[in-house]
Tab-separated table of C-alpha atoms and ligand atoms in Angstrom:
chain	number	residue	atom	x	y	z
A	1	MET	CA	5.641	31.072	-3.024
A	2	ALA	CA	3.808	33.404	-5.371
A	3	ILE	CA	0.275	32.328	-4.560
A	4	GLU	CA	-1.114	35.580	-5.939
A	5	LYS	CA	-0.316	34.394	-9.471
A	6	VAL	CA	-3.643	33.726	-11.101
A	7	ASN	CA	-2.595	30.353	-12.517
A	8	HIS	CA	-1.098	29.109	-9.273
A	9	PRO	CA	-2.977	25.895	-8.441
A	10	TYR	CA	-3.593	27.011	-4.850
A	11	VAL	CA	-5.653	29.998	-6.044
A	12	GLN	CA	-8.364	27.874	-7.623
A	13	TYR	CA	-7.961	25.216	-4.931
A	14	GLY	CA	-8.600	27.800	-2.198
A	15	ALA	CA	-11.656	29.122	-4.017
A	16	LYS	CA	-13.147	25.654	-4.625
A	17	THR	CA	-12.515	24.105	-1.225
A	18	LYS	CA	-13.481	26.802	1.284
A	19	HIS	CA	-15.532	24.443	3.429
A	20	SER	CA	-12.680	21.932	3.552
A	21	TYR	CA	-10.489	24.695	4.928
A	22	ASP	CA	-13.093	25.567	7.583
A	23	GLU	CA	-13.568	21.897	8.525
A	24	MET	CA	-9.824	21.375	8.884
A	25	LYS	CA	-9.540	24.448	11.104
A	26	LYS	CA	-12.278	23.009	13.327
A	27	ALA	CA	-10.651	19.565	13.338
A	28	GLU	CA	-7.344	20.990	14.587
A	29	LYS	CA	-9.039	21.800	17.882
A	30	TYR	CA	-9.573	18.102	18.530
A	31	LEU	CA	-7.117	16.134	16.393
A	32	PRO	CA	-3.387	16.893	16.160
A	33	GLY	CA	-2.900	18.502	12.749
A	34	GLY	CA	-6.637	17.988	12.147
A	35	VAL	CA	-6.112	14.388	11.006
A	36	THR	CA	-6.386	10.849	12.332
A	37	ALA	CA	-3.467	9.570	10.244
A	38	ASN	CA	-0.618	11.748	9.008
A	39	ILE	CA	-0.957	10.252	5.552
A	40	LYS	CA	-4.320	12.000	5.216
A	41	HIS	CA	-2.645	15.399	5.447
A	42	PHE	CA	-1.198	17.442	2.618
A	43	ALA	CA	-0.377	21.138	2.296
A	44	PRO	CA	-1.968	23.636	2.262
A	45	TYR	CA	-4.848	21.548	3.722
A	46	PRO	CA	-6.531	18.328	2.597
A	47	ILE	CA	-9.957	18.072	0.999
A	48	VAL	CA	-12.661	16.876	3.361
A	49	MET	CA	-14.962	14.382	1.672
A	50	LYS	CA	-18.586	13.734	2.530
A	51	LYS	CA	-19.806	11.122	0.050
A	52	GLY	CA	-18.502	8.330	-2.118
A	53	SER	CA	-20.243	6.413	-4.885
A	54	GLY	CA	-18.645	4.077	-7.412
A	55	ALA	CA	-15.531	5.767	-8.765
A	56	TRP	CA	-16.588	9.157	-7.429
A	57	LEU	CA	-16.073	11.265	-4.325
A	58	GLU	CA	-17.919	14.407	-3.314
A	59	ASP	CA	-16.319	16.935	-0.967
A	60	VAL	CA	-17.938	19.199	1.632
A	61	ASP	CA	-18.081	22.045	-0.921
A	62	GLY	CA	-20.094	19.876	-3.328
A	63	ASN	CA	-17.200	19.310	-5.790
A	64	HIS	CA	-17.151	15.937	-7.516
A	65	TYR	CA	-13.988	13.964	-8.230
A	66	VAL	CA	-13.050	10.796	-10.070
A	67	ASP	CA	-11.226	9.015	-7.269
A	68	TYR	CA	-7.927	7.332	-8.066
A	69	LEU	CA	-6.715	7.083	-4.483
A	70	MET	CA	-9.388	4.479	-3.696
A	71	ALA	CA	-8.485	4.639	-0.009
A	72	TYR	CA	-4.858	3.842	-0.799
A	73	GLY	CA	-5.850	0.964	-3.031
A	74	SER	CA	-8.233	-0.717	-0.596
A	75	LEU	CA	-11.415	-0.208	-2.600
A	76	ALA	CA	-11.076	-2.583	-5.532
A	77	LEU	CA	-14.815	-2.315	-6.314
A	78	GLY	CA	-15.058	1.448	-5.830
A	79	HIS	CA	-17.136	3.184	-3.165
A	80	GLY	CA	-20.213	1.581	-1.645
A	81	HIS	CA	-20.516	-1.419	-3.969
A	82	ASN	CA	-23.903	-3.115	-3.693
A	83	ASP	CA	-22.406	-6.617	-3.527
A	84	ILE	CA	-20.470	-5.631	-0.424
A	85	LYS	CA	-23.449	-3.908	1.161
A	86	LYS	CA	-25.502	-7.044	0.576
A	87	ALA	CA	-22.786	-9.391	1.826
A	88	ILE	CA	-22.465	-7.448	5.073
A	89	THR	CA	-26.206	-7.270	5.666
A	90	ASP	CA	-26.734	-10.950	4.822
A	91	GLN	CA	-23.893	-11.969	7.114
A	92	VAL	CA	-25.217	-9.990	10.059
A	93	ASN	CA	-28.754	-11.270	9.477
A	94	GLN	CA	-27.570	-14.846	9.198
A	95	ASP	CA	-25.258	-14.687	12.224
A	96	GLY	CA	-27.568	-12.611	14.418
A	97	THR	CA	-24.486	-10.814	15.718
A	98	PHE	CA	-21.616	-8.688	14.471
A	99	LEU	CA	-18.958	-10.660	16.260
A	100	PHE	CA	-18.833	-14.107	17.813
A	101	GLY	CA	-15.528	-13.978	19.676
A	102	THR	CA	-15.344	-17.718	18.886
A	103	PRO	CA	-14.347	-19.744	15.829
A	104	HIS	CA	-16.876	-19.527	12.970
A	105	SER	CA	-17.116	-21.144	9.554
A	106	LEU	CA	-16.352	-18.076	7.408
A	107	GLU	CA	-12.840	-18.006	8.884
A	108	VAL	CA	-12.217	-21.296	7.111
A	109	SER	CA	-14.005	-20.591	3.831
A	110	PHE	CA	-12.186	-17.271	3.482
A	111	ALA	CA	-8.836	-18.959	4.184
A	112	LYS	CA	-9.645	-21.528	1.489
A	113	LYS	CA	-10.355	-18.757	-1.014
A	114	ILE	CA	-7.073	-17.002	-0.173
A	115	GLN	CA	-5.186	-20.244	-0.628
A	116	GLU	CA	-6.666	-20.732	-4.105
A	117	TYR	CA	-4.724	-17.667	-5.234
A	118	TYR	CA	-1.804	-17.820	-2.765
A	119	PRO	CA	-0.871	-21.504	-2.477
A	120	SER	CA	2.300	-20.519	-0.581
A	121	MET	CA	0.028	-19.536	2.320
A	122	GLU	CA	-0.387	-23.066	3.647
A	123	ARG	CA	-1.694	-21.774	6.976
A	124	ILE	CA	-3.002	-18.313	7.759
A	125	ARG	CA	-3.803	-16.034	10.668
A	126	TYR	CA	-6.076	-12.984	10.513
A	127	THR	CA	-5.114	-9.596	11.895
A	128	ASN	CA	-6.811	-6.203	11.873
A	129	SER	CA	-4.461	-4.302	9.576
A	130	GLY	CA	-1.483	-4.646	7.289
A	131	THR	CA	0.677	-3.223	10.047
A	132	GLU	CA	-0.304	-5.982	12.434
A	133	ALA	CA	0.236	-8.559	9.701
A	134	THR	CA	3.855	-7.554	9.027
A	135	LEU	CA	4.469	-7.229	12.765
A	136	LEU	CA	3.366	-10.810	13.260
A	137	ALA	CA	5.344	-11.916	10.200
A	138	ILE	CA	8.605	-10.613	11.618
A	139	ARG	CA	7.853	-12.009	15.079
A	140	LEU	CA	7.239	-15.383	13.427
A	141	ALA	CA	10.504	-15.142	11.487
A	142	CYS	CA	12.525	-14.320	14.603
A	143	ALA	CA	10.867	-17.097	16.610
A	144	PHE	CA	11.265	-19.677	13.855
A	145	THR	CA	14.897	-18.955	13.012
A	146	GLY	CA	16.058	-17.976	16.510
A	147	LYS	CA	17.694	-14.920	14.931
A	148	LYS	CA	17.093	-11.314	15.914
A	149	LYS	CA	17.463	-8.971	12.957
A	150	ILE	CA	15.315	-8.131	9.950
A	151	ALA	CA	16.414	-6.657	6.633
A	152	LYS	CA	14.178	-4.320	4.679
A	153	PHE	CA	14.667	-2.315	1.506
A	154	GLU	CA	15.185	1.410	1.253
A	155	GLY	CA	11.959	3.170	0.249
A	156	HIS	CA	9.698	0.268	1.261
A	157	TYR	CA	6.870	0.652	3.777
A	158	HIS	CA	5.600	-2.127	5.997
A	159	GLY	CA	3.517	-0.343	8.627
A	160	GLY	CA	4.091	2.073	11.447
A	161	TYR	CA	5.819	0.324	14.328
A	162	ASN	CA	9.269	0.645	15.804
A	163	GLU	CA	11.105	-2.149	13.999
A	164	MET	CA	10.016	-1.117	10.504
A	165	LEU	CA	9.942	2.688	10.673
A	166	TYR	CA	13.278	3.140	8.992
A	167	SER	CA	14.372	4.425	5.574
A	168	ILE	CA	10.944	4.689	4.002
A	169	ASN	CA	11.456	8.197	2.673
A	170	PRO	CA	14.906	9.252	3.904
A	171	SER	CA	16.538	12.526	2.926
A	172	MET	CA	19.455	11.964	0.598
A	173	ALA	CA	21.650	13.808	3.116
A	174	GLU	CA	21.046	11.040	5.651
A	175	ALA	CA	20.506	8.036	3.403
A	176	GLY	CA	24.134	6.897	3.297
A	177	SER	CA	25.818	5.128	0.423
A	178	GLU	CA	23.898	3.533	-2.435
A	179	ASP	CA	25.376	0.078	-1.821
A	180	GLU	CA	25.017	0.105	1.961
A	181	PRO	CA	22.175	2.471	2.878
A	182	SER	CA	21.915	3.798	6.443
A	183	ALA	CA	18.928	2.940	8.636
A	184	VAL	CA	17.305	6.366	8.901
A	185	PRO	CA	14.573	6.650	11.586
A	186	GLU	CA	11.208	7.847	10.244
A	187	SER	CA	9.742	8.847	13.613
A	188	SER	CA	10.810	10.190	16.951
A	189	GLY	CA	10.431	7.845	19.887
A	190	LEU	CA	11.862	4.718	18.235
A	191	ASN	CA	14.196	2.260	19.860
A	192	GLN	CA	13.831	3.047	23.489
A	193	PHE	CA	14.685	-0.564	24.197
A	194	GLY	CA	17.932	-1.025	22.338
A	195	ASP	CA	19.056	-1.354	18.760
A	196	GLY	CA	16.079	-2.737	16.882
A	197	LYS	CA	17.240	-1.133	13.652
A	198	PRO	CA	16.790	-3.199	10.510
A	199	VAL	CA	19.520	-3.763	7.962
A	200	ILE	CA	18.672	-1.565	4.966
A	201	LEU	CA	19.075	-3.110	1.522
A	202	PRO	CA	19.200	-1.395	-1.895
A	203	PHE	CA	16.272	-2.520	-4.071
A	204	ASN	CA	16.997	-3.985	-7.506
A	205	ASN	CA	20.728	-4.014	-6.740
A	206	GLU	CA	21.793	-7.666	-6.814
A	207	LYS	CA	25.453	-7.254	-6.027
A	208	ALA	CA	25.094	-4.937	-3.047
A	209	THR	CA	22.137	-6.925	-1.666
A	210	GLU	CA	24.142	-10.124	-1.882
A	211	LYS	CA	27.082	-8.521	-0.085
A	212	LEU	CA	24.878	-7.200	2.731
A	213	LEU	CA	23.004	-10.470	3.169
A	214	ARG	CA	26.293	-12.356	3.362
A	215	LYS	CA	27.637	-9.865	5.894
A	216	HIS	CA	24.587	-10.079	8.199
A	217	ALA	CA	23.462	-13.658	7.452
A	218	THR	CA	24.035	-15.093	10.927
A	219	LYS	CA	21.857	-12.416	12.525
A	220	LEU	CA	19.110	-12.108	9.915
A	221	ALA	CA	15.801	-13.844	10.592
A	222	ALA	CA	14.107	-12.475	7.473
A	223	VAL	CA	14.165	-10.152	4.522
A	224	ILE	CA	10.877	-8.341	4.082
A	225	VAL	CA	10.167	-6.838	0.666
A	226	GLU	CA	7.457	-4.995	-1.199
A	227	PRO	CA	7.882	-6.982	-4.440
A	228	VAL	CA	6.603	-3.922	-6.264
A	229	GLN	CA	8.017	-0.973	-4.351
A	230	GLY	CA	5.347	1.472	-3.256
A	231	GLY	CA	2.953	-0.533	-5.432
A	232	PHE	CA	4.533	0.752	-8.673
A	233	ILE	CA	8.299	0.076	-8.996
A	234	PRO	CA	8.530	-3.599	-9.892
A	235	ALA	CA	11.411	-5.740	-8.753
A	236	GLU	CA	13.379	-6.957	-11.739
A	237	LYS	CA	12.761	-10.672	-12.322
A	238	SER	CA	16.440	-11.562	-12.019
A	239	PHE	CA	16.643	-9.566	-8.773
A	240	MET	CA	13.678	-11.423	-7.277
A	241	ASN	CA	15.055	-14.791	-8.306
A	242	LYS	CA	18.398	-13.900	-6.811
A	243	LEU	CA	16.780	-12.718	-3.580
A	244	LYS	CA	14.943	-16.023	-3.299
A	245	ARG	CA	18.159	-17.997	-3.884
A	246	LEU	CA	20.175	-15.905	-1.434
A	247	THR	CA	17.640	-16.162	1.369
A	248	GLU	CA	17.536	-19.947	0.907
A	249	LYS	CA	21.309	-20.143	0.859
A	250	TYR	CA	21.748	-18.133	4.068
A	251	GLY	CA	18.826	-19.612	6.040
A	252	ILE	CA	16.955	-16.302	6.015
A	253	LEU	CA	13.170	-16.293	5.580
A	254	LEU	CA	11.701	-14.358	2.668
A	255	ILE	CA	8.626	-12.290	3.513
A	256	PHE	CA	6.574	-10.854	0.658
A	257	ASP	CA	4.628	-7.887	1.957
A	258	GLU	CA	1.708	-7.960	-0.481
A	259	VAL	CA	-0.523	-5.541	1.408
A	260	LYS	CA	-0.558	-3.245	-1.644
A	261	THR	CA	0.041	-5.803	-4.398
A	262	GLY	CA	-2.341	-8.563	-3.277
A	263	PHE	CA	-5.292	-8.891	-5.692
A	264	ARG	CA	-3.901	-5.874	-7.555
A	265	VAL	CA	-0.798	-6.680	-9.590
A	266	ALA	CA	-2.584	-9.970	-10.323
A	267	LEU	CA	-5.284	-11.862	-8.430
A	268	GLY	CA	-2.466	-13.996	-7.041
A	269	GLY	CA	-0.350	-10.939	-6.254
A	270	ALA	CA	3.334	-10.474	-6.980
A	271	GLN	CA	4.081	-14.094	-6.155
A	272	GLU	CA	1.982	-15.101	-9.147
A	273	VAL	CA	3.717	-12.561	-11.387
A	274	TYR	CA	7.231	-13.576	-10.265
A	275	ASN	CA	6.370	-17.248	-9.829
A	276	ILE	CA	8.072	-17.299	-6.444
A	277	ASN	CA	6.790	-18.853	-3.258
A	278	PRO	CA	7.860	-16.708	-0.324
A	279	ASP	CA	8.153	-18.310	3.118
A	280	ILE	CA	5.681	-15.832	4.588
A	281	THR	CA	3.178	-13.473	2.938
A	282	THR	CA	1.228	-10.558	4.335
A	283	LEU	CA	-2.002	-9.278	2.797
A	284	GLY	CA	-4.330	-6.387	3.642
A	285	LYS	CA	-6.231	-3.568	1.897
A	286	VAL	CA	-8.287	-5.183	-0.966
A	287	ILE	CA	-9.119	-8.323	1.007
A	288	GLY	CA	-11.167	-6.294	3.518
A	289	GLY	CA	-13.388	-4.633	0.889
A	290	GLY	CA	-12.847	-1.275	2.633
A	291	PHE	CA	-12.786	-2.608	6.181
A	292	PRO	CA	-9.734	-3.145	8.393
A	293	ILE	CA	-8.035	-6.485	7.952
A	294	GLY	CA	-4.669	-8.156	7.498
A	295	ILE	CA	-3.535	-11.717	6.923
A	296	VAL	CA	-0.259	-13.470	7.608
A	297	GLY	CA	0.258	-16.770	5.910
A	298	GLY	CA	3.023	-19.042	4.823
A	299	ARG	CA	4.749	-22.349	5.211
A	300	GLU	CA	2.932	-24.725	7.501
A	301	ASP	CA	6.015	-25.432	9.637
A	302	ILE	CA	6.459	-21.695	10.273
A	303	LEU	CA	2.824	-20.729	10.854
A	304	THR	CA	2.207	-23.707	13.073
A	305	ILE	CA	4.296	-22.167	15.841
A	306	THR	CA	1.412	-19.761	16.486
A	307	ARG	CA	-0.908	-22.596	17.519
A	308	PRO	CA	-2.086	-22.705	21.105
A	309	LYS	CA	-0.470	-25.246	23.402
A	310	ALA	CA	-2.037	-27.014	26.346
A	311	SER	CA	-0.965	-24.387	28.848
A	312	GLY	CA	1.482	-21.610	29.266
A	313	ASP	CA	-0.019	-19.066	26.876
A	314	VAL	CA	0.098	-15.553	28.251
A	315	PHE	CA	-3.703	-15.541	28.658
A	316	ASP	CA	-3.818	-18.999	30.206
A	317	VAL	CA	-5.017	-18.467	33.744
A	318	GLY	CA	-5.815	-22.095	34.542
A	319	GLN	CA	-4.044	-24.538	36.787
A	320	GLY	CA	-0.622	-25.714	35.848
A	321	LYS	CA	0.560	-22.654	33.989
A	322	GLY	CA	4.278	-22.930	33.603
A	323	SER	CA	6.497	-19.931	32.970
A	324	SER	CA	6.719	-20.889	29.321
A	325	ALA	CA	4.772	-18.071	27.616
A	326	LYS	CA	7.997	-16.949	25.955
A	327	ASP	CA	8.179	-20.299	24.167
A	328	ILE	CA	4.799	-19.800	22.526
A	329	LEU	CA	4.411	-17.362	19.694
A	330	PHE	CA	1.919	-14.790	20.882
A	331	HIS	CA	-0.853	-13.905	18.511
A	332	SER	CA	-4.261	-12.702	19.535
A	333	GLY	CA	-6.818	-9.986	18.856
A	334	THR	CA	-10.436	-9.384	19.825
A	335	TYR	CA	-11.493	-8.697	16.244
A	336	ASN	CA	-9.359	-11.221	14.331
A	337	GLY	CA	-11.409	-12.997	11.670
A	338	HIS	CA	-14.290	-10.527	12.036
A	339	PRO	CA	-17.256	-12.133	10.217
A	340	THR	CA	-18.646	-8.919	8.722
A	341	ILE	CA	-15.260	-7.970	7.327
A	342	LEU	CA	-14.601	-11.432	5.949
A	343	ALA	CA	-17.999	-11.280	4.220
A	344	ALA	CA	-17.056	-7.925	2.661
A	345	GLY	CA	-13.691	-9.328	1.595
A	346	LEU	CA	-15.162	-12.459	0.057
A	347	ALA	CA	-17.704	-10.422	-1.931
A	348	THR	CA	-14.808	-8.289	-3.198
A	349	ILE	CA	-12.730	-11.241	-4.334
A	350	GLU	CA	-15.722	-12.885	-6.019
A	351	LYS	CA	-16.470	-9.710	-7.992
A	352	LEU	CA	-12.807	-9.328	-8.932
A	353	GLU	CA	-12.809	-12.886	-10.251
A	354	GLN	CA	-15.360	-11.718	-12.829
A	355	GLU	CA	-14.077	-8.226	-13.554
A	356	PHE	CA	-10.316	-8.110	-12.963
A	357	GLN	CA	-9.595	-8.264	-16.690
A	358	GLN	CA	-11.805	-5.257	-17.325
A	359	VAL	CA	-9.996	-3.267	-14.609
A	360	LEU	CA	-6.674	-4.159	-16.227
A	361	THR	CA	-7.947	-2.940	-19.584
A	362	TYR	CA	-9.071	0.384	-18.114
A	363	THR	CA	-5.735	0.800	-16.358
A	364	ASN	CA	-3.754	0.196	-19.529
A	365	ILE	CA	-5.879	2.556	-21.635
A	366	LEU	CA	-5.506	5.279	-19.002
A	367	LYS	CA	-1.740	4.793	-18.761
A	368	ASP	CA	-1.377	4.945	-22.560
A	369	ASN	CA	-3.454	8.096	-22.803
A	370	ILE	CA	-1.583	9.912	-20.039
A	371	GLU	CA	1.727	9.146	-21.756
A	372	LYS	CA	0.362	10.213	-25.156
A	373	ILE	CA	-0.847	13.540	-23.790
A	374	GLY	CA	2.546	14.046	-22.105
A	375	ASN	CA	4.290	13.417	-25.434
A	376	LYS	CA	1.964	15.717	-27.342
A	377	GLU	CA	2.380	18.568	-24.860
A	378	ASN	CA	6.095	17.982	-24.373
A	379	VAL	CA	5.751	17.275	-20.685
A	380	PRO	CA	8.272	14.650	-19.578
A	381	LEU	CA	6.144	12.030	-17.886
A	382	LYS	CA	5.653	8.298	-17.904
A	383	THR	CA	3.471	5.810	-16.099
A	384	ILE	CA	4.927	2.836	-14.258
A	385	GLY	CA	3.318	-0.053	-12.443
A	386	LEU	CA	1.841	-3.523	-12.768
A	387	GLY	CA	-1.759	-4.709	-12.783
A	388	THR	CA	-4.305	-2.224	-11.480
A	389	ILE	CA	-1.935	0.222	-9.763
A	390	PHE	CA	0.471	2.685	-11.325
A	391	SER	CA	2.118	6.000	-10.719
A	392	VAL	CA	2.844	8.983	-12.925
A	393	ILE	CA	6.516	9.865	-12.883
A	394	CYS	CA	7.826	13.146	-14.246
A	395	THR	CA	11.101	12.314	-15.909
A	396	SER	CA	12.604	11.773	-19.306
A	397	LYS	CA	14.778	8.988	-17.921
A	398	ASN	CA	13.898	5.541	-19.192
A	399	LYS	CA	14.055	3.440	-16.059
A	400	ILE	CA	13.003	4.010	-12.473
A	401	ARG	CA	14.386	1.089	-10.507
A	402	HIS	CA	14.382	2.202	-6.866
A	403	TYR	CA	13.865	4.928	-4.291
A	404	ARG	CA	16.928	6.951	-5.293
A	405	ASP	CA	15.872	7.040	-8.958
A	406	LEU	CA	12.482	8.302	-7.847
A	407	GLN	CA	14.051	11.085	-5.790
A	408	LYS	CA	15.809	12.340	-8.917
A	409	THR	CA	12.545	12.737	-10.860
A	410	ASP	CA	10.684	16.049	-11.016
A	411	LEU	CA	8.474	15.620	-7.949
A	412	SER	CA	7.612	19.313	-7.984
A	413	LEU	CA	6.172	19.033	-11.517
A	414	ARG	CA	4.156	15.964	-10.515
A	415	LYS	CA	2.757	17.797	-7.496
A	416	THR	CA	1.862	20.834	-9.596
A	417	ILE	CA	0.041	18.616	-12.106
A	418	ASP	CA	-1.754	16.839	-9.242
A	419	PHE	CA	-3.074	20.096	-7.814
A	420	HIS	CA	-4.286	21.309	-11.199
A	421	LEU	CA	-5.967	17.915	-11.661
A	422	LEU	CA	-7.652	18.234	-8.266
A	423	ASN	CA	-9.048	21.530	-9.468
A	424	GLU	CA	-10.362	19.715	-12.546
A	425	GLY	CA	-12.061	17.041	-10.433
A	426	ILE	CA	-9.465	14.245	-10.583
A	427	TYR	CA	-8.547	13.002	-7.144
A	428	THR	CA	-5.511	11.356	-5.804
A	429	LYS	CA	-3.505	12.567	-2.880
A	430	PRO	CA	-0.768	14.694	-4.465
A	431	LEU	CA	2.215	12.513	-5.404
A	432	ASN	CA	0.354	9.299	-4.649
A	433	ARG	CA	-0.203	6.326	-6.921
A	434	TYR	CA	-3.356	5.569	-8.940
A	435	SER	CA	-5.450	2.564	-7.960
A	436	ILE	CA	-8.177	1.517	-10.383
A	437	SER	CA	-11.439	-0.163	-9.411
A	438	THR	CA	-14.203	-2.085	-11.152
A	439	ALA	CA	-16.262	1.122	-10.940
A	440	HIS	CA	-13.993	3.056	-13.318
A	441	GLY	CA	-15.490	3.109	-16.821
A	442	ASP	CA	-15.837	5.189	-19.992
A	443	ARG	CA	-17.247	8.266	-18.294
A	444	GLU	CA	-14.391	8.411	-15.794
A	445	LEU	CA	-11.805	7.707	-18.478
A	446	GLU	CA	-13.097	10.511	-20.665
A	447	LYS	CA	-13.151	13.015	-17.822
A	448	THR	CA	-9.638	12.065	-16.757
A	449	ILE	CA	-8.230	12.352	-20.273
A	450	GLN	CA	-9.887	15.736	-20.788
A	451	ALA	CA	-8.520	16.972	-17.461
A	452	TYR	CA	-5.001	15.819	-18.330
A	453	GLU	CA	-5.236	17.493	-21.742
A	454	LYS	CA	-6.360	20.763	-20.204
A	455	VAL	CA	-3.769	20.741	-17.415
A	456	LEU	CA	-0.784	19.735	-19.532
A	457	LYS	CA	-1.738	22.110	-22.351
A	458	HIS	CA	-2.802	25.197	-20.445
A	459	HIS	CA	-1.642	25.122	-16.852
A	460	LEU	CA	2.047	24.400	-16.888
A	461	GLY	CA	3.303	27.539	-18.596
A	462	GLU	CA	5.602	30.057	-16.964
A	463	ASP	CA	2.933	31.247	-14.568
A	464	GLY	CA	1.917	27.649	-13.755
A	465	GLY	CA	2.870	28.240	-10.126
A	466	ARG	CA	5.299	25.360	-9.595
A	467	LEU	CA	4.853	23.797	-6.173
B	1	PLP	C1	3.200	-2.713	1.774
B	1	PLP	C2	2.441	-2.293	3.001
B	1	PLP	N1	2.613	-2.980	4.138
B	1	PLP	C3	1.925	-2.655	5.260
B	1	PLP	C4	1.055	-1.586	5.276
B	1	PLP	C5	0.313	-1.240	6.519
B	1	PLP	O1	-1.031	-1.555	6.355
B	1	PLP	P1	-2.173	-0.835	7.240
B	1	PLP	O2	-2.216	0.586	6.813
B	1	PLP	O3	-3.409	-1.624	6.936
B	1	PLP	O4	-1.752	-0.983	8.665
B	1	PLP	C6	0.852	-0.848	4.109
B	1	PLP	C7	-0.069	0.288	4.091
B	1	PLP	O5	-0.098	1.098	3.204
B	1	PLP	C8	1.561	-1.203	2.944
B	1	PLP	O6	1.390	-0.530	1.805
């Protein structure tokens, strides 16, 4: 790679982020790869941040950025919103503790609020992350149906545990045929205990999905889906309707993983947009206001199998314990329903109730402007997404319908643009989606448009240093 070229994005990046480089070198001595989650890493080294405020981030070199990553979509009100600060402080002052370790009333009022927007979630359980939520969802599905396999879609992410770490970002060499994709492992160390591989389905492909569901119907407990893949490739309406009908027909539960889409594609998530009631829903990200949380909810008859019974639970040490723990659906967690986090989440939802429309307006203006600048500068790009999340796709093709379409777009151009934008003070992790918050306003919009104009006009010429 010709980094010596003056216009190569790494040249300016290296000059602007010297302290980030030093911090990452230090971090490597303690943390593998210098990071606490692989997603935080990108080459040549990630930017280390030290302060956030509203829509802005400041890095350890003192550079300021308009933040569009928003902690992978979690921060719907931006950084450090006063309503959330107040809600947390009030909650702690009122409760006199950070954590009860017992039932408390906010667990119920928060559940009620969730149900207002997600009526399909007739009963809910709290977890500490989206990963835990989908894990519990598939355990519930297997227990309820008595079946052992799960189907997921190629390119969809549901958290980082053995059963779901397949075909999220497979190489085309390994991905298998378009109509019957292979289950490609996304980590070493999976499946020590037998074949837990999911069936992989092709998104937005009705015919092939129907064929695969029919083929595996007797074994499939559930289909889990990101209704908007990666938060930005929407399922086609007819595909979603068909998926709902097929799962009903074959006695397979339908799980909507709305960790990204909840309170983002609409307040009521993708299920509001598609007008479909899934059997089970998982939520996360926005509902914690920046703190770790997940929720599993769904049909009462399904969720009810998590309820404690008189004895026999794995933690039941009293008299008369039978050997029946395997008949009870295990769900527990020291921090489930954490009052401080629920207070932060409730404050977030209440603010979104007032300002969601404004966030939608900002998102649409930004999308329009990015496309206009692309047109003007003859750079083939478009924006896709629903609600307050979208992604910028470098292609002149009209439709991006699934993972394989995305792989055929110019990812190298997108990454090059992203690095030049970082140098101009516009932050998202290279190649990631844009998540908009209530804190994004005119000032941020103007800066972003100016940065796009500069990058697309001046930085993508022959010496643009393609990444
Ligand atoms: C759709 C989806 N499901 C599950 C998860 C896992 O959530 P968490 O990172 O909170 O464990 C994510 C995280 O990005 C996600 O986007």
